[in-house]
Amino acid sequence: ELIARLTGQAVQDETSTNHTLDSSSKTFPLNRTFYADFSHDNQMVAIYAAMGLFNDTVLDPTAISASRTWVNSKLVPFNARMIVEKVECTRATHGVSKGTFVRVLVNDAFQPLAFCGGVSGMCTLDDFVQSQAYSRNNGEGDWEKCFS
């Protein structure tokens, strides 16, 4: 659904998407300026994982790294939030060229988006969409394994 909203194209998914809602422009409009989706805090870790956020964090149970980005108490506290912004830059500035970009904030902190070549915490829209291959490819067959 996120990719559909960012690209303005219908949802392309054969996993757990509610097609009754997503196939109707009345219940799942595209090309709006602002969207608000809500989930429970318990789902945030799964959402972060599905997007590839925090994959650069190496978890070592014997030593706590000062540079780690995964701190559970900061990522899924009560009132956790993730904001995904689609940004149109009409001119180059601050090391970012002009074009359409995506940036992600988790609890008000910009994420580096290294998984899609992020510069200044932003990826081009095309690079972000390409980085979501797992989602775009129906979980690469993992969904079907649940029913085998």
Rosetta silent file (secondary structure, phi, psi, omega in degrees, C-alpha in Angstrom):
SEQUENCE: ELIARLTGQAVQDETSTNHTLDSSSKTFPLNRTFYADFSHDNQMVAIYAAMGLFNDTVLDPTAISASRTWVNSKLVPFNARMIVEKVECTRATHGVSKGTFVRVLVNDAFQPLAFCGGVSGMCTLDDFVQSQAYSRNNGEGDWEKCFS
SCORE:     score description
SCORE:     0.000 S_00000001
   1 L     0.000  -38.264  178.421    0.000    0.000    0.000 S_00000001
   2 H   -61.851  -46.015  179.690    2.867    2.373    0.759 S_00000001
   3 H   -62.961  -40.242  178.176    4.412    1.789   -2.665 S_00000001
   4 H   -60.155  -43.061 -178.837    1.014    2.271   -4.305 S_00000001
   5 H   -70.219  -38.440  179.680    0.577    5.605   -2.585 S_00000001
   6 H   -68.641  -34.313 -176.051    4.097    6.798   -3.364 S_00000001
   7 H   -97.877  -13.117 -178.336    3.830    5.872   -7.043 S_00000001
   8 L    73.079   22.363  179.928    0.131    6.602   -7.591 S_00000001
   9 L  -116.803  153.146 -177.753   -0.397    3.080   -8.970 S_00000001
  10 L   -58.366  153.624  177.424   -2.790    0.376   -7.814 S_00000001
  11 L   -61.601  131.620  177.447   -1.677   -2.124   -5.168 S_00000001
  12 L  -118.835   89.619 -174.407    0.142   -5.070   -6.740 S_00000001
  13 L  -154.646  140.247  177.891    0.150   -7.741   -4.052 S_00000001
  14 L  -124.989   30.292  178.615   -1.024  -11.319   -3.633 S_00000001
  15 L  -104.937 -106.511 -174.468   -0.238  -11.822    0.058 S_00000001
  16 L  -107.166   17.919 -179.637   -2.373  -10.432    2.873 S_00000001
  17 L   -68.468  139.926  176.597   -3.650   -7.246    1.242 S_00000001
  18 L   -83.603   92.122 -176.638   -7.346   -6.526    1.661 S_00000001
  19 H   -67.221  -22.064  176.608   -8.280   -6.253   -2.032 S_00000001
  20 H   -60.812  -40.701  178.703  -11.876   -5.382   -1.133 S_00000001
  21 H   -83.351  -45.392 -172.351  -10.607   -2.050    0.184 S_00000001
  22 H   -72.963  -16.796 -178.537   -7.538   -1.540   -2.016 S_00000001
  23 L   -88.966   -2.871 -178.820   -9.293   -2.124   -5.338 S_00000001
  24 L  -110.458  130.732  177.930  -11.715    0.776   -4.868 S_00000001
  25 L   -69.378  -17.264  177.029  -10.739    4.411   -5.409 S_00000001
  26 L   -76.606  -38.349 -178.169  -13.357    5.337   -2.791 S_00000001
  27 L   -97.532  -16.168  177.387  -11.777    3.271   -0.016 S_00000001
  28 L  -140.347   74.646 -178.364   -8.159    3.478   -1.239 S_00000001
  29 L   -72.818  149.073  176.432   -7.659    6.780   -3.071 S_00000001
  30 L  -115.203  165.731  177.736   -4.390    7.551   -4.839 S_00000001
  31 L    62.885   38.155  173.205   -2.694   10.849   -5.678 S_00000001
  32 L   -96.408  162.667  179.172   -3.648   12.605   -2.460 S_00000001
  33 L   -78.604  -33.355 -172.856   -1.405   15.102   -0.730 S_00000001
  34 L  -140.540  136.781  174.091   -1.625   13.489    2.695 S_00000001
  35 L  -128.228  150.297  173.214   -2.376    9.991    3.992 S_00000001
  36 L  -134.982  117.574  175.443   -2.625    8.738    7.563 S_00000001
  37 L  -116.049  148.179 -176.939   -2.464    5.032    8.332 S_00000001
  38 L  -127.774  146.539  177.328   -2.519    3.644   11.815 S_00000001
  39 L  -146.045  172.209  177.753   -1.234    0.445   13.340 S_00000001
  40 L   -87.443  150.556  178.706   -0.539   -0.929   16.780 S_00000001
  41 H   -52.173  -34.710 -178.789    2.906   -0.530   18.356 S_00000001
  42 H   -61.059  -23.374 -178.037    3.272   -4.324   18.257 S_00000001
  43 H   -89.005  -12.795 -173.128    3.316   -4.179   14.442 S_00000001
  44 H   -62.401  -41.257 -179.899    6.009   -1.516   14.099 S_00000001
  45 H   -61.411  -41.268  177.733    8.978   -3.900   14.321 S_00000001
  46 H   -64.295  -38.528  178.503    7.495   -6.027   11.522 S_00000001
  47 H   -66.179  -45.544  177.662    6.941   -2.901    9.416 S_00000001
  48 H   -58.859  -44.053 -178.793   10.527   -1.712    9.994 S_00000001
  49 H   -65.282  -43.940 -179.598   11.838   -5.168    9.065 S_00000001
  50 H   -61.469  -34.344  179.834    9.699   -5.432    5.927 S_00000001
  51 H   -80.294  -18.546 -177.410   11.005   -2.061    4.734 S_00000001
  52 L    90.815   10.984  176.824   14.639   -2.939    5.498 S_00000001
  53 L   -69.487  144.563  176.210   15.103   -0.239    8.119 S_00000001
  54 L    68.118   15.074  177.529   17.852   -0.900   10.683 S_00000001
  55 L   -67.954  -17.658  179.860   19.379   -3.752    8.656 S_00000001
  56 L   -80.702   -5.540 -178.917   22.769   -2.125    9.169 S_00000001
  57 L   -82.302  124.678  175.553   22.601   -2.764   12.908 S_00000001
  58 L   -98.674  119.863 -178.464   24.731   -5.671   14.089 S_00000001
  59 L   -93.773  118.654  177.818   23.332   -7.086   17.291 S_00000001
  60 L  -120.183  110.673 -175.889   25.963   -8.498   19.615 S_00000001
  61 L   -68.375  -12.268 -178.451   24.499   -9.756   22.888 S_00000001
  62 L   -95.588  -13.133 -179.143   27.911   -9.594   24.591 S_00000001
  63 L  -147.985  135.635  178.786   28.701   -5.931   23.852 S_00000001
  64 L   -96.354  120.346  179.772   26.577   -2.836   23.424 S_00000001
  65 L   -84.729  133.575  178.796   27.790   -0.627   20.597 S_00000001
  66 L   -68.037  -21.538 -177.863   27.460    3.119   21.109 S_00000001
  67 L   -94.763    4.771 -177.525   26.733    3.525   17.380 S_00000001
  68 L   -64.062  146.937  178.151   23.862    1.053   17.251 S_00000001
  69 L  -102.262  -18.646 -179.975   20.627    2.315   15.733 S_00000001
  70 L   -90.445  106.952  173.894   18.355   -0.398   17.106 S_00000001
  71 L  -129.736  101.870 -171.499   17.227    0.551   20.608 S_00000001
  72 H   -52.432  -41.051 -177.972   13.924   -1.192   21.204 S_00000001
  73 H   -66.740  -19.537  177.328   12.756    1.245   23.876 S_00000001
  74 H   -95.041  -19.674 -175.561   13.188    4.116   21.427 S_00000001
  75 H   -94.206  -32.958 -178.352   11.661    2.358   18.413 S_00000001
  76 L  -130.882   48.224  174.141    8.487    0.840   19.797 S_00000001
  77 L   -74.704  171.960  171.420    7.484    2.825   22.855 S_00000001
  78 L   -57.445  137.085 -179.838    3.867    3.560   23.460 S_00000001
  79 L    78.668   29.433  177.254    2.961    6.094   20.784 S_00000001
  80 L   -65.248  147.763  177.552    5.539    4.853   18.231 S_00000001
  81 L  -149.187  147.379  174.308    5.329    6.481   14.828 S_00000001
  82 E  -128.740  131.178  178.180    6.849    6.226   11.421 S_00000001
  83 E  -118.858  127.914  174.972    6.422    8.950    8.840 S_00000001
  84 E  -111.995  124.004 -178.021    7.218    8.374    5.176 S_00000001
  85 E  -115.150  136.239  170.563    7.463   11.541    3.129 S_00000001
  86 E  -100.183  120.124 -171.876    7.491   11.939   -0.624 S_00000001
  87 E  -117.476  129.388  175.323    9.490   15.090   -1.321 S_00000001
  88 E  -101.044  116.325  177.047    9.623   17.050   -4.576 S_00000001
  89 E  -104.406  120.089 -177.111   12.850   19.038   -4.925 S_00000001
  90 L   -90.109  -10.212  175.372   12.667   21.630   -7.679 S_00000001
  91 L  -150.897  156.215 -179.963   16.341   22.593   -7.427 S_00000001
  92 L   -71.672  136.101  177.996   19.564   21.028   -6.171 S_00000001
  93 E  -161.921  148.426  176.494   20.487   21.929   -2.602 S_00000001
  94 L    51.666   40.858  177.745   22.415   20.471    0.372 S_00000001
  95 L    77.992    6.193  179.786   23.949   17.675   -1.703 S_00000001
  96 E  -114.327  129.745  179.077   20.589   16.530   -3.062 S_00000001
  97 L   -77.627  172.832  178.141   19.761   16.916   -6.746 S_00000001
  98 L   -78.782  151.870 -178.749   16.357   17.949   -7.990 S_00000001
  99 E   146.349 -163.690 -179.481   13.697   15.267   -8.409 S_00000001
 100 E  -106.402  129.123 -174.340   11.307   13.126   -6.382 S_00000001
 101 E  -130.966  164.487  174.393   12.612   11.604   -3.165 S_00000001
 102 E  -124.970  137.969  171.017   11.470    9.559   -0.176 S_00000001
 103 E  -135.110  152.345 -174.549   12.571   10.081    3.402 S_00000001
 104 E  -127.487  131.867  173.825   11.569    8.165    6.529 S_00000001
 105 E  -115.108  133.565  172.820   11.331    9.339   10.109 S_00000001
 106 E  -117.028  116.063 -176.894   10.984    6.913   13.002 S_00000001
 107 L    49.495   49.802  176.107    9.878    8.680   16.181 S_00000001
 108 L    71.977    6.528  178.251   11.007   12.027   14.739 S_00000001
 109 E  -107.600  124.410  177.002   14.497   10.771   13.767 S_00000001
 110 E   -65.751  138.381  179.283   15.446   10.751   10.080 S_00000001
 111 L   -96.225  145.058 -175.294   16.683    7.362    8.929 S_00000001
 112 L   -70.158  -23.939  178.647   19.812    7.130    6.720 S_00000001
 113 L    55.856   42.289  178.420   18.156    4.805    4.138 S_00000001
 114 H   -60.324  -28.681 -177.708   21.452    3.161    3.200 S_00000001
 115 H   -64.796  -14.360  177.490   19.481    0.253    1.699 S_00000001
 116 H  -128.055   24.450  176.803   18.468    2.474   -1.230 S_00000001
 117 L    74.072   33.275 -175.758   21.558    4.668   -1.556 S_00000001
 118 L   -56.964  134.157  173.024   20.230    7.418    0.677 S_00000001
 119 E  -117.927  126.959 -177.281   21.945   10.811    0.490 S_00000001
 120 L    54.497   34.862  178.239   21.169   13.200    3.355 S_00000001
 121 L    75.930   13.474  178.943   18.533   10.701    4.555 S_00000001
 122 E  -129.990  142.689  172.811   16.666   10.703    1.233 S_00000001
 123 E  -113.326  153.315  171.031   16.465    8.203   -1.637 S_00000001
 124 E   -64.251  153.285  179.052   15.133    8.883   -5.064 S_00000001
 125 H   -57.067  -44.525 -179.805   11.603    7.565   -5.386 S_00000001
 126 H   -60.763  -44.619  179.546   12.755    5.035   -8.000 S_00000001
 127 H   -65.258  -38.796  178.368   15.589    3.747   -5.786 S_00000001
 128 H   -63.263  -47.866 -179.935   13.264    3.470   -2.793 S_00000001
 129 H   -60.678  -43.897  178.834   10.673    1.504   -4.783 S_00000001
 130 H   -62.773  -34.226 -178.950   13.402   -0.780   -6.190 S_00000001
 131 H   -68.613  -17.231 -178.608   14.743   -1.361   -2.660 S_00000001
 132 L   -94.415   36.555 -176.374   11.367   -2.768   -1.641 S_00000001
 133 H   -56.820  -38.326 -179.415   11.763   -5.813   -3.899 S_00000001
 134 H   -58.488  -45.708  178.651   10.629   -8.222   -1.177 S_00000001
 135 H   -70.675  -41.177 -177.371    7.286   -6.444   -0.915 S_00000001
 136 H   -68.703  -21.744 -178.869    6.974   -5.841   -4.650 S_00000001
 137 L  -106.485   33.317  175.326    7.576   -9.552   -5.316 S_00000001
 138 H    54.321   38.624  178.367    4.884  -10.865   -2.961 S_00000001
 139 H    72.415   17.281  177.736    7.367  -11.821   -0.246 S_00000001
 140 H    48.406   40.175  175.674    9.403  -13.828   -2.756 S_00000001
 141 H    89.947   -7.215 -178.506    7.302  -16.924   -2.105 S_00000001
 142 H   -65.966  -33.337 -179.646    7.419  -16.776    1.690 S_00000001
 143 H   -60.887  -43.995 -179.680    3.658  -16.103    1.926 S_00000001
 144 H   -64.101  -30.026 -179.839    2.832  -19.372    0.166 S_00000001
 145 H   -62.621  -26.033  178.931    5.073  -21.306    2.576 S_00000001
 146 L   -66.171  -20.813 -175.135    2.652  -20.407    5.368 S_00000001
 147 L  -113.224    9.404  179.214   -0.002  -22.550    3.647 S_00000001
 148 L   -92.945    0.000    0.000    2.093  -25.531    2.533 S_00000001
